[in-house]
Coordinates of C-alpha atoms in Angstrom, one line a residue:
M1 CA 22.7 20.9 32.8
V2 CA 20.5 20.7 29.6
F3 CA 23.1 18.3 28.1
L4 CA 23.0 16.1 31.1
S5 CA 19.2 15.9 31.1
V6 CA 19.2 15.0 27.4
A7 CA 21.9 12.3 28.0
V8 CA 19.9 10.8 30.9
L9 CA 16.7 10.9 28.8
G10 CA 18.5 9.1 26.0
M11 CA 19.8 6.4 28.3
T12 CA 16.3 5.9 29.7
T13 CA 14.9 5.5 26.2
N14 CA 17.5 3.0 25.3
V15 CA 16.8 0.9 28.4
W16 CA 13.1 0.7 27.5
A17 CA 13.9 -0.1 23.9
Q18 CA 15.4 -3.4 24.9
P19 CA 13.2 -6.4 24.0
I20 CA 11.7 -8.5 26.8
D21 CA 12.6 -11.6 24.8
T22 CA 14.0 -12.6 21.4
Y23 CA 13.7 -15.8 19.5
W24 CA 14.5 -17.3 16.1
A25 CA 12.1 -19.4 14.1
R26 CA 12.0 -21.1 10.7
L27 CA 8.7 -20.5 9.0
S28 CA 8.3 -23.8 7.2
K29 CA 5.4 -25.0 5.0
Q30 CA 3.6 -26.4 8.0
D31 CA 3.4 -22.8 9.5
H32 CA 1.7 -21.6 6.4
Y33 CA -1.5 -23.6 7.2
N34 CA -3.8 -23.5 10.2
S35 CA -4.8 -26.5 12.2
S36 CA -7.7 -27.1 9.8
G37 CA -5.4 -27.1 6.8
V38 CA -6.5 -23.7 5.5
A39 CA -3.7 -21.7 3.9
L40 CA -2.6 -18.6 5.8
N41 CA -1.9 -15.5 3.7
S42 CA -0.6 -12.9 6.1
A43 CA 2.8 -12.7 7.8
A44 CA 1.2 -12.2 11.2
T45 CA -1.0 -15.3 11.0
I46 CA 2.0 -17.4 9.7
I47 CA 4.1 -16.2 12.7
R48 CA 1.3 -16.9 15.1
Q49 CA 0.8 -20.4 13.6
D50 CA 4.5 -21.1 14.1
R51 CA 4.1 -20.4 17.8
A52 CA 1.0 -22.5 18.0
N53 CA 2.8 -25.3 16.2
F54 CA 5.7 -25.0 18.6
Y55 CA 3.7 -24.8 21.8
I56 CA 0.5 -26.8 21.1
F57 CA 1.1 -29.2 18.3
G58 CA 4.8 -30.1 18.9
K59 CA 5.6 -29.3 15.2
M60 CA 9.0 -27.7 15.6
D61 CA 11.6 -26.9 12.9
P62 CA 15.2 -27.4 13.8
E63 CA 15.9 -23.6 14.1
D64 CA 12.8 -22.9 16.2
E65 CA 13.5 -21.5 19.7
S66 CA 11.2 -21.1 22.6
D67 CA 10.2 -17.8 24.1
V68 CA 8.7 -16.7 27.4
F69 CA 5.9 -14.6 25.9
F70 CA 4.1 -16.5 23.2
N71 CA 4.0 -19.8 25.1
D72 CA 0.8 -18.3 26.6
K73 CA -2.3 -18.6 24.3
A74 CA -3.6 -15.2 25.3
N75 CA -0.3 -13.6 24.3
R76 CA -0.4 -15.5 21.0
A77 CA -3.8 -13.9 20.4
K78 CA -2.1 -10.5 20.7
L79 CA 0.6 -11.2 18.1
E80 CA -1.2 -9.7 15.1
K81 CA -1.9 -6.4 16.9
M82 CA 1.6 -6.3 18.3
L83 CA 3.0 -6.8 14.8
S84 CA 0.8 -4.0 13.4
E85 CA 2.3 -1.7 16.1
G86 CA 5.9 -3.0 15.6
S87 CA 8.0 -3.3 12.5
L88 CA 8.2 -5.6 9.5
S89 CA 9.4 -4.3 6.2
D90 CA 7.4 -4.8 3.0
R91 CA 10.3 -6.9 1.7
D92 CA 10.4 -9.2 4.7
R93 CA 6.6 -9.4 4.8
A94 CA 6.6 -10.7 1.2
I95 CA 9.4 -13.2 2.0
I96 CA 7.4 -14.6 4.9
E97 CA 4.2 -14.8 3.0
N98 CA 5.8 -16.5 0.0
G99 CA 8.7 -18.5 1.4
T100 CA 10.1 -20.4 4.4
P101 CA 12.6 -17.9 5.9
L102 CA 14.4 -18.0 9.2
I103 CA 13.2 -15.0 11.2
R104 CA 14.2 -13.1 14.3
V105 CA 11.4 -11.8 16.6
D106 CA 12.1 -9.2 19.2
I107 CA 9.3 -9.1 21.7
H108 CA 8.6 -5.8 23.4
P109 CA 5.8 -5.2 25.9
E110 CA 3.4 -3.6 23.3
H111 CA 4.9 -4.6 19.9
V112 CA 7.1 -7.1 18.1
E113 CA 9.9 -6.4 15.6
V114 CA 10.4 -9.1 12.9
T115 CA 13.4 -9.4 10.7
V116 CA 14.1 -12.0 8.0
A117 CA 17.5 -13.5 8.6
Q118 CA 17.6 -15.7 5.5
D119 CA 15.1 -17.0 3.1

């Protein structure tokens, strides 16, 4: 009976671990500057600018995909906090801040997980 409870608990945890949405985006040079032309220096602000460029300014890179969460301005405002509670390796953070990588973003209700696919 204990084994069954653990198995059911494990299945429940895996169900909740699934992202609510996933998208791919190229973080090009245009994503490294805000709408006033000021350089952005953190991975979170660069990713947020990518979504603003996509949804507000129509500045899309060929690999950019839409998502159902960050098309809302209020949700984009939460991105930095969600990333701080999610996962982004130091290596991937440096690649985002210093390059123009293709990233995968897994959106969960309270956090995001970002992975660099290629730089």
